[in-house]
PDB file of C-alpha atoms and ligand atoms in Angstrom:
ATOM      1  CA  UNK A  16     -28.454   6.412   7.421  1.00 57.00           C
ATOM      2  CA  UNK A  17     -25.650   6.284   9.519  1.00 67.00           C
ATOM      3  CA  UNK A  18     -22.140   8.959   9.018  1.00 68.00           C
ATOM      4  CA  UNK A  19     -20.239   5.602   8.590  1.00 72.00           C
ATOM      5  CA  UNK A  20     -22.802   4.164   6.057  1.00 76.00           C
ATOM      6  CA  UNK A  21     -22.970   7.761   3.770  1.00 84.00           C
ATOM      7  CA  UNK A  22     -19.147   7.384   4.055  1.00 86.00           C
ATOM      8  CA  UNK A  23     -19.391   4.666   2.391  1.00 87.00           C
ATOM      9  CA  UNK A  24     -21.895   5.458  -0.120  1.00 92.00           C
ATOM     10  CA  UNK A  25     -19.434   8.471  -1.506  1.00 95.00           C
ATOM     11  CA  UNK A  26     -16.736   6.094  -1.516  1.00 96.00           C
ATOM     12  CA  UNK A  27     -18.235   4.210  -4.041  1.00 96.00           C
ATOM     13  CA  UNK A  28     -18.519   7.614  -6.427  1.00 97.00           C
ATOM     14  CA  UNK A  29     -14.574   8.704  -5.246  1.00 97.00           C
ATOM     15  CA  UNK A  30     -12.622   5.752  -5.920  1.00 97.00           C
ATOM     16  CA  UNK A  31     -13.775   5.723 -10.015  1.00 98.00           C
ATOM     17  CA  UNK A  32     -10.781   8.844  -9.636  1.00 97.00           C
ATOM     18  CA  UNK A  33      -8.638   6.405  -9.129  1.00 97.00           C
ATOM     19  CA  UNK A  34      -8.933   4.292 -12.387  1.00 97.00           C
ATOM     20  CA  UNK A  35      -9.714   7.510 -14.308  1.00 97.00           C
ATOM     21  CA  UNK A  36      -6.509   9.099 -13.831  1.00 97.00           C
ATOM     22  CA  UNK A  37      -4.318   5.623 -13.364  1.00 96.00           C
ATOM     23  CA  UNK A  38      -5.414   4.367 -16.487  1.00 97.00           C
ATOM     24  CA  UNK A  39      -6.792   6.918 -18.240  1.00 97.00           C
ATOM     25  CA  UNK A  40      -3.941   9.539 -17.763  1.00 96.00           C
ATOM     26  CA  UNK A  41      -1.876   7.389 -19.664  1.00 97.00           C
ATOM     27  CA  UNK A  42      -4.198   7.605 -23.072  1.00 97.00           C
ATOM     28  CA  UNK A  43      -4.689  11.283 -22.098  1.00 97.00           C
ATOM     29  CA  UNK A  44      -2.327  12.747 -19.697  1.00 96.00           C
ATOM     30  CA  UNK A  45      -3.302  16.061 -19.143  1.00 97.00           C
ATOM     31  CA  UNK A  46      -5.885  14.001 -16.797  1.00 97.00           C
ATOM     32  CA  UNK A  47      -2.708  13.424 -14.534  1.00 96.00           C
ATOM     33  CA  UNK A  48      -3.283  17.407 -13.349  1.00 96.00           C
ATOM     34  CA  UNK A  49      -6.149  16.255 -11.386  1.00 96.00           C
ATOM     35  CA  UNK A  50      -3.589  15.256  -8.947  1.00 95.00           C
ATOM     36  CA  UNK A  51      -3.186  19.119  -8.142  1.00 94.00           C
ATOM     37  CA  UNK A  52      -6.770  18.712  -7.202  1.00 93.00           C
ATOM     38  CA  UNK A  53      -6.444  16.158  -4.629  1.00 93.00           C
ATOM     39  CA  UNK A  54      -3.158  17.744  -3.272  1.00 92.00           C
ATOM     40  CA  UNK A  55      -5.027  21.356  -2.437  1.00 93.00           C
ATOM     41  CA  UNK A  56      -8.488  19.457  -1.410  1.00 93.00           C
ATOM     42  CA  UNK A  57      -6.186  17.317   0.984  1.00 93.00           C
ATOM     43  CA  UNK A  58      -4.258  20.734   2.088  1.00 92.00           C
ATOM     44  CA  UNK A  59      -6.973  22.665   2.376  1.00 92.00           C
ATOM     45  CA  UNK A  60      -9.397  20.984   4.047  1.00 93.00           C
ATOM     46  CA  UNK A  61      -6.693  19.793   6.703  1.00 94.00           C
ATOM     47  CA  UNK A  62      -6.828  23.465   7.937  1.00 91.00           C
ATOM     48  CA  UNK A  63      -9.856  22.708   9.316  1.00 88.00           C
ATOM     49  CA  UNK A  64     -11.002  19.414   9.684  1.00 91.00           C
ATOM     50  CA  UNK A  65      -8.123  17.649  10.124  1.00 92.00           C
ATOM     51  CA  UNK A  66      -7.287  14.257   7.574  1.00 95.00           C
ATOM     52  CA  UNK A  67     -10.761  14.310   6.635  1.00 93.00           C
ATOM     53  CA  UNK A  68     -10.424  14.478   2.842  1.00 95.00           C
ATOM     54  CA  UNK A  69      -8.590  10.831   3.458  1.00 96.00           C
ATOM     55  CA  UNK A  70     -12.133   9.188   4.654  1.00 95.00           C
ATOM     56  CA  UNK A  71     -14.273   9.084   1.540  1.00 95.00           C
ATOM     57  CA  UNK A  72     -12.976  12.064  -0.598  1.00 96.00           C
ATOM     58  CA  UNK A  73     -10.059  10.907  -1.688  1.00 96.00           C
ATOM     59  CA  UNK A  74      -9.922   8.208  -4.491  1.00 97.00           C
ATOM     60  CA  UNK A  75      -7.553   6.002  -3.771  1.00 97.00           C
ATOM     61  CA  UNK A  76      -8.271   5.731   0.121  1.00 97.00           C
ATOM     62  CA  UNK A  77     -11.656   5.139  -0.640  1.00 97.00           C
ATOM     63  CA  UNK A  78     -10.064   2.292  -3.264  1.00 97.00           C
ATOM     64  CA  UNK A  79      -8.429   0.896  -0.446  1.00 97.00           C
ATOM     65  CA  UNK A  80     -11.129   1.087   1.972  1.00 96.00           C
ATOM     66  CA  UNK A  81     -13.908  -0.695  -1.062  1.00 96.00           C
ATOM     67  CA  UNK A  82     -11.446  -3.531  -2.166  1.00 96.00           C
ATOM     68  CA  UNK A  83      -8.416  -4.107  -0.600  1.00 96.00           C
ATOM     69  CA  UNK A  84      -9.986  -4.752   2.492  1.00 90.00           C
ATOM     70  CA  UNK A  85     -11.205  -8.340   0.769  1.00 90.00           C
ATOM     71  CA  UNK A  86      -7.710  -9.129   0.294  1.00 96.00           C
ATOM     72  CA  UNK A  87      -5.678  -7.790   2.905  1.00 98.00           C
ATOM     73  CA  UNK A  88      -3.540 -10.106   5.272  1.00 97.00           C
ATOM     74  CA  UNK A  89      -4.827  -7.541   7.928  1.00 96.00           C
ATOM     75  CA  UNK A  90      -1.882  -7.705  10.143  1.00 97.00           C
ATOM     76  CA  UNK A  91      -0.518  -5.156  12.926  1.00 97.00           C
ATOM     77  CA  UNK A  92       0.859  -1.734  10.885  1.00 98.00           C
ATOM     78  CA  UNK A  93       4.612  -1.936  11.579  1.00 97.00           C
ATOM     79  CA  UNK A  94       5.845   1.366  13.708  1.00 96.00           C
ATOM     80  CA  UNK A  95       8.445   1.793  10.867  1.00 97.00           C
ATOM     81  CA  UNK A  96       5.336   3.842   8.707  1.00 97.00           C
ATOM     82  CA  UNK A  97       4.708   5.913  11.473  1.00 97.00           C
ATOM     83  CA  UNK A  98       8.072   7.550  11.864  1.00 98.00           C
ATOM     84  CA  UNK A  99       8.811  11.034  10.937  1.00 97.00           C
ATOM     85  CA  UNK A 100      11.586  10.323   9.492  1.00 98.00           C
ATOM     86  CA  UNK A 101      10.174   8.014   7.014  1.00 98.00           C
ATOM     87  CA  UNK A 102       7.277  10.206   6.307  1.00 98.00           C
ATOM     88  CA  UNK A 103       9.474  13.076   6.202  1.00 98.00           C
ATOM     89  CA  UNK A 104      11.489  11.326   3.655  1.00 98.00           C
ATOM     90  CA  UNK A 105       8.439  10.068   1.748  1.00 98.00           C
ATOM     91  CA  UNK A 106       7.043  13.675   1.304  1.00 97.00           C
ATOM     92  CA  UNK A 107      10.948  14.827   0.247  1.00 98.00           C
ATOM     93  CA  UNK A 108      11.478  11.756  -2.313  1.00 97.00           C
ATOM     94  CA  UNK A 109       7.802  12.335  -4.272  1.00 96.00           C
ATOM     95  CA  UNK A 110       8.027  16.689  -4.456  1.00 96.00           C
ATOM     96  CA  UNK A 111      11.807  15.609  -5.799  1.00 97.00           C
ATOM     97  CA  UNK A 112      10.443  13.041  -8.433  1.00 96.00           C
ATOM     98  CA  UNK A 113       7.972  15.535  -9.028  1.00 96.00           C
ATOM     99  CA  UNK A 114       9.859  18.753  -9.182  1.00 96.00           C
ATOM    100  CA  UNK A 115      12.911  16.885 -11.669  1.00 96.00           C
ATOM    101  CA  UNK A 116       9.710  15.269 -13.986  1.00 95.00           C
ATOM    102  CA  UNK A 117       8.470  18.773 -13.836  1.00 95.00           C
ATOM    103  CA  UNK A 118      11.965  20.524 -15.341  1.00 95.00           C
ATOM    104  CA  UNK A 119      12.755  17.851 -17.748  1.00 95.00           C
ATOM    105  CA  UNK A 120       9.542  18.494 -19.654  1.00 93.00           C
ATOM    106  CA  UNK A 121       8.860  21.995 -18.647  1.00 93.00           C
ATOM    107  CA  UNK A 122       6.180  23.755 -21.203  1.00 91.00           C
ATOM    108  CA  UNK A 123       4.880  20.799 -22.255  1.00 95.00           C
ATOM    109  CA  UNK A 124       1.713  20.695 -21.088  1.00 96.00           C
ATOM    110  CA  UNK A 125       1.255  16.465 -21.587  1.00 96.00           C
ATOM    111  CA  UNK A 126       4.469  15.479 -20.482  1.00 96.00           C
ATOM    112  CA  UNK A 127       3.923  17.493 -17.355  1.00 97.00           C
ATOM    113  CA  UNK A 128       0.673  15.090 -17.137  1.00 97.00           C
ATOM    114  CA  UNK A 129       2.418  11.961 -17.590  1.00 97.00           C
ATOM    115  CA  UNK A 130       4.957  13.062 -14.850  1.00 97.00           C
ATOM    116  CA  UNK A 131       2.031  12.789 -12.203  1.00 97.00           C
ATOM    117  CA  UNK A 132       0.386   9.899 -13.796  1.00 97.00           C
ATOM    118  CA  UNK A 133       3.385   7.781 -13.413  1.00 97.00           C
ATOM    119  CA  UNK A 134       3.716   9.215  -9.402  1.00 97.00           C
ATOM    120  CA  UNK A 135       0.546   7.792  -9.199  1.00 97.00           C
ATOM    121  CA  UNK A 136       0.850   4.247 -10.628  1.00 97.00           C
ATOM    122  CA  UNK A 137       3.959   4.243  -8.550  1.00 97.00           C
ATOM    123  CA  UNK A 138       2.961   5.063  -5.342  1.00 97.00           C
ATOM    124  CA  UNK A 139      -0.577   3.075  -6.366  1.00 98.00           C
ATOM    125  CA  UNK A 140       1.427   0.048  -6.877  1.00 98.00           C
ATOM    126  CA  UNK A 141       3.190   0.609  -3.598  1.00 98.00           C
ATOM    127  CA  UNK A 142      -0.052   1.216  -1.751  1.00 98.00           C
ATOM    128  CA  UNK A 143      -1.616  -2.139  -3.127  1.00 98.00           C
ATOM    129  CA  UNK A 144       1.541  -4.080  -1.875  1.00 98.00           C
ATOM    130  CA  UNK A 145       1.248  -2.979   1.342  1.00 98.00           C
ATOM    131  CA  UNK A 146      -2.549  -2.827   1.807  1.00 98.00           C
ATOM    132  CA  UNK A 147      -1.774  -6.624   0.737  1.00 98.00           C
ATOM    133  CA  UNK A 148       0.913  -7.358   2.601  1.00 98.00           C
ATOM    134  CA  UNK A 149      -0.481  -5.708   6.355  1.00 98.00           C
ATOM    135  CA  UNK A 150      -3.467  -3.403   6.413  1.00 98.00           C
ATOM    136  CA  UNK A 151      -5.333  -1.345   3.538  1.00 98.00           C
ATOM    137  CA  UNK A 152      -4.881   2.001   4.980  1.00 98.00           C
ATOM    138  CA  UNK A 153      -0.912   1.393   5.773  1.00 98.00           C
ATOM    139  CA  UNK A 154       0.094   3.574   2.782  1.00 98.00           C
ATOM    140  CA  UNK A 155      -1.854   6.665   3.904  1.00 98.00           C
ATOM    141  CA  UNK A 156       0.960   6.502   6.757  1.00 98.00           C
ATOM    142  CA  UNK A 157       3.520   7.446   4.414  1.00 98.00           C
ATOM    143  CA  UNK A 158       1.316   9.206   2.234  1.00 97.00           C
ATOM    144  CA  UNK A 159       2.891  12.847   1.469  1.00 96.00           C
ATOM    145  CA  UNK A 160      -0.468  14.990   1.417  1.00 96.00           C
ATOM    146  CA  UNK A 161      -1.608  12.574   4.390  1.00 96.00           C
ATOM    147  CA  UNK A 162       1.724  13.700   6.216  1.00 97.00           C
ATOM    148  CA  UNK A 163       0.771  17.286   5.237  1.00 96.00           C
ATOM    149  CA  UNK A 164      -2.473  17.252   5.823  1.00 95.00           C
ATOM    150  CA  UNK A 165      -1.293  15.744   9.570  1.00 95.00           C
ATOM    151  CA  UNK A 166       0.855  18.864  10.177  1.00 95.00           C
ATOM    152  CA  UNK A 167      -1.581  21.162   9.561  1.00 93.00           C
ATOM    153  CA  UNK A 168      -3.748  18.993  11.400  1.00 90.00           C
ATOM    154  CA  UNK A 169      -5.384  21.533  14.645  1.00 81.00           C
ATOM    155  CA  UNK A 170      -7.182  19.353  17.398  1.00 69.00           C
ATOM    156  CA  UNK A 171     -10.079  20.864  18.386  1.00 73.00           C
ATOM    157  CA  UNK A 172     -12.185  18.919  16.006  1.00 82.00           C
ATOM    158  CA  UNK A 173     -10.637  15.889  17.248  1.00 91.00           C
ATOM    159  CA  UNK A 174     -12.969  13.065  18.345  1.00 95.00           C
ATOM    160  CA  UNK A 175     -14.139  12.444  21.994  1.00 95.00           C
ATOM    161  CA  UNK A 176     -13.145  10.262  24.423  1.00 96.00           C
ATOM    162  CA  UNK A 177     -15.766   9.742  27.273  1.00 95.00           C
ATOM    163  CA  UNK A 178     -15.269   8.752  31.008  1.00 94.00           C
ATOM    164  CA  UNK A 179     -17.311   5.662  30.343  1.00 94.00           C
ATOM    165  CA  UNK A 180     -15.111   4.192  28.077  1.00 96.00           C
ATOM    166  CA  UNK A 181     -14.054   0.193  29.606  1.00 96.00           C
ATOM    167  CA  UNK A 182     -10.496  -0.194  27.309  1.00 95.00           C
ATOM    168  CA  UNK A 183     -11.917  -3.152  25.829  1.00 97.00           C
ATOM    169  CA  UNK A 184     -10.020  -2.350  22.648  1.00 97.00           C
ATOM    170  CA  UNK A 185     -13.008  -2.348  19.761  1.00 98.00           C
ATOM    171  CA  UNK A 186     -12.320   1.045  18.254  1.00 98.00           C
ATOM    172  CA  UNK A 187      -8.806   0.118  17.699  1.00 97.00           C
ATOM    173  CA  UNK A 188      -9.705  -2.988  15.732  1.00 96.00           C
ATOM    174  CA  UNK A 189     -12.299  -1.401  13.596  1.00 96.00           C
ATOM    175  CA  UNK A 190      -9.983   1.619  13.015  1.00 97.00           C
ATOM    176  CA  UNK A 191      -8.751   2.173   9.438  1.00 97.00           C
ATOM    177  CA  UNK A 192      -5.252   3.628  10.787  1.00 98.00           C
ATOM    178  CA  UNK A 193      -5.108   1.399  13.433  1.00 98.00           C
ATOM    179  CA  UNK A 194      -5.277   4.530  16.101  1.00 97.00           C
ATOM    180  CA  UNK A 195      -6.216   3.333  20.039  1.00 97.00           C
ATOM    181  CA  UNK A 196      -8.716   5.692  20.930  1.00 97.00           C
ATOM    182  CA  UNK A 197      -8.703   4.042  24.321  1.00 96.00           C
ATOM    183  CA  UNK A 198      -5.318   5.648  25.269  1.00 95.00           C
ATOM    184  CA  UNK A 199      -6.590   9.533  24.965  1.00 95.00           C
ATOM    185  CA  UNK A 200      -8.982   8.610  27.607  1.00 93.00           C
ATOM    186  CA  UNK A 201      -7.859  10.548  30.268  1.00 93.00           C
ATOM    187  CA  UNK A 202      -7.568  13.610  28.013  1.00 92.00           C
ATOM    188  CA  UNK A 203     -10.990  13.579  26.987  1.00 94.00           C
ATOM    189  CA  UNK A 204      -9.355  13.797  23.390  1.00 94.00           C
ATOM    190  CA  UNK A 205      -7.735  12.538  20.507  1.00 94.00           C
ATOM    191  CA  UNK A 206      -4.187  13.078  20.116  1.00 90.00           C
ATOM    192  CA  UNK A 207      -3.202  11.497  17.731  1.00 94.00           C
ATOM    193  CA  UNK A 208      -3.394  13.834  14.233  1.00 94.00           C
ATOM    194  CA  UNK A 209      -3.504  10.466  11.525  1.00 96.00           C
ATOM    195  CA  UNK A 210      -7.600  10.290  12.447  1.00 96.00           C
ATOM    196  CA  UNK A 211      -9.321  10.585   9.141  1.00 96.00           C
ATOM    197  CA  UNK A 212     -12.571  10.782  11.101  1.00 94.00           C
ATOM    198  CA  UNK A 213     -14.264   8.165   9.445  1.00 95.00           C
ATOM    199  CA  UNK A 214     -16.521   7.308  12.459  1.00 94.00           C
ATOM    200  CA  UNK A 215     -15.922   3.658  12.389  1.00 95.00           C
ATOM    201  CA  UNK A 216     -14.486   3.686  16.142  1.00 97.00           C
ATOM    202  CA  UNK A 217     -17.667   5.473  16.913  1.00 96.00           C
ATOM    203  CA  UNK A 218     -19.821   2.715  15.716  1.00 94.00           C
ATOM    204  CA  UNK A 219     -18.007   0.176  17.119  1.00 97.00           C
ATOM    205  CA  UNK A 220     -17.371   0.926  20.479  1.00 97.00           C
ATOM    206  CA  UNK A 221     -20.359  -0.649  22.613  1.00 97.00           C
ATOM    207  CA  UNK A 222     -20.313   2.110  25.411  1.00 96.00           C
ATOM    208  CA  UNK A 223     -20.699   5.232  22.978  1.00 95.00           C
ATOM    209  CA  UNK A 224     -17.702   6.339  24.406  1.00 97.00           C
ATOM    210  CA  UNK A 225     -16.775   8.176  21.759  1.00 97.00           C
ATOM    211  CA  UNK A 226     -18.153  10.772  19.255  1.00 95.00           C
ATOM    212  CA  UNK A 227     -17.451  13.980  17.150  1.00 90.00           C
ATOM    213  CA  UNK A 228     -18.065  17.390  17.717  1.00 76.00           C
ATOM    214  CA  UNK A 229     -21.893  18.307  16.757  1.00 63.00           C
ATOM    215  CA  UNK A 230     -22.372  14.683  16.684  1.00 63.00           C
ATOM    216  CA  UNK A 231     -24.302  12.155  18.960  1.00 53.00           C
ATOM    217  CA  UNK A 232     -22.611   8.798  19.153  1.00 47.00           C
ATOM    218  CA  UNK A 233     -25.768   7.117  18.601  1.00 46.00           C
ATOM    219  CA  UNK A 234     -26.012   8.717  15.095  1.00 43.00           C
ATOM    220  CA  UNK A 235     -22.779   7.133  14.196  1.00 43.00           C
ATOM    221  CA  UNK A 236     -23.894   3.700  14.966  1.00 40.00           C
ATOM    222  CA  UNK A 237     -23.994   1.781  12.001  1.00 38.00           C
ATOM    223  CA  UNK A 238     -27.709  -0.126  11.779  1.00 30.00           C
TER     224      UNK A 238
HETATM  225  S1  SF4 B 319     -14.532   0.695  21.982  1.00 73.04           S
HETATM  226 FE1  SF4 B 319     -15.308   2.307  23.364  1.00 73.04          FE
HETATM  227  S2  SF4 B 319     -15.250   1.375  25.391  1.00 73.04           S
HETATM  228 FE2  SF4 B 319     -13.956   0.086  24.074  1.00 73.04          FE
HETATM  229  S3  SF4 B 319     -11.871   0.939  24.324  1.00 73.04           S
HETATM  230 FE3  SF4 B 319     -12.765   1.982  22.553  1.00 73.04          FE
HETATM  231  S4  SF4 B 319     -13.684   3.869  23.397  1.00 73.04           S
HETATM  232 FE4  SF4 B 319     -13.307   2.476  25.128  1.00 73.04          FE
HETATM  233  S1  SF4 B 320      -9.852   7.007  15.396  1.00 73.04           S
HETATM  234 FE1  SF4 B 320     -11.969   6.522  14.737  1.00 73.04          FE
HETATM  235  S2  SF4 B 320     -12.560   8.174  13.357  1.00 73.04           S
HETATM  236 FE2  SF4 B 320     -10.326   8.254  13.575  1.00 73.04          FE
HETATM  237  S3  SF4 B 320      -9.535   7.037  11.846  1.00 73.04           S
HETATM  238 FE3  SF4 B 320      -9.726   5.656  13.605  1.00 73.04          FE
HETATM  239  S4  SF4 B 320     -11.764   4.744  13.397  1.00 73.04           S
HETATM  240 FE4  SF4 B 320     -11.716   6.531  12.058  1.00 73.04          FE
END
């Protein structure tokens, strides 16, 4: 079985966090703590392998990866999510909504719960939209513990860019984050920190151009 294909095969285990906690939290919010979880997974696994925990181990990417790629308009991500600015601001607003939840209900343990439930219906509302609207990874632009996670992000795990790539543009199509691949060629590299190495560039590109550390292109290639 292909990396790509196992990817997908966890998915399908990680996204029932999503529905758990969304729905769930509401009946019983102390599940809405879980979202501590996924903040320090995300955190701490970007120290060193880069957005990784966004492929398959986090719930609601791997929602949007199962199902709203059915639905999707899949149009061109508009720059506007990629600016730091906007991310910056993103990351400020939800620690704010967060922190002021947080000190209205202080010491109580469920209300503290609901706080992050409702940050997560919120921003899992606002995900949908815009997974509808252009692509179904656009929200993990903007995503605060994505943004983290892309700061702490170090590049030598970064995938590989061989000589004998011919620009013809496939890994950027079949790319989640709608990265281009194609333009780190002459590095030999990766530059670009969003990657959440989910191997589906690999698979697509028809020269095995490209490939992860300790991994053979071939093995990426989905059957
Ligand atoms: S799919 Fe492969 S050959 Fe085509 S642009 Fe991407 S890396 Fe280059
Ligand atoms: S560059 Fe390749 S591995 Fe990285 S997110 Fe895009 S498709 Fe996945």
């Amino acid at each position: 079985m292909s990396t790509n294909q196992n990817q997908r095969k966890w998915q399908k285990v990680t996204w029932l966090g999503l529905p758990l906690v969304l729905i769930g939290g509401w009946f019983y919010p102390l599940l809405g703590f879980a979202l501590l979880g996924c903040m320090v997974g995300a955190v701490g696994i970007a120290l060193f392998d880069g957005r990784s925990w966004c492929n398959w181990m986090c719930p609601r990417g791997s929602f949007f990866d199962l199902f709203m790629e059915k639905i999707s308009a899949k149009r061109q991500i508009p720059r506007f999510f990629r600016r730091w600015p906007v991310r910056a601001f993103m990351v400020l607003l939800i620690f704010f909504m967060m922190g002021l939840q947080w000190y209205l209900s202080w010491g109580n343990l469920p209300g503290m719960g609901l706080a992050l439930v409702r940050i997560l219906t919120v921003t899992t509302i606002v995900g949908i939209i815009l997974a509808v609207v252009y692509s179904p990874r656009t929200w993990c632009l903007i995503c605060p513990m994505g943004t983290i996670a892309n700061l702490l992000t170090k590049k030598d795990r970064a995938l590989r860019i061989e000589p004998s790539c011919v620009n013809c543009k496939l890994c950027s199509k079949a790319c989640p984050m709608q990265l281009k691949p194609y333009n780190f060629r002459q590095d030999g590299v990766l530059g670009d920190r969003d990657c959440i190495k989910c191997s589906s560039c690999v698979a697509a590109c028809p020269k095995k151009a490209l490939s992860f550390a300790g991994q053979a292109a071939e093995n990426c290639r989905v059957a």
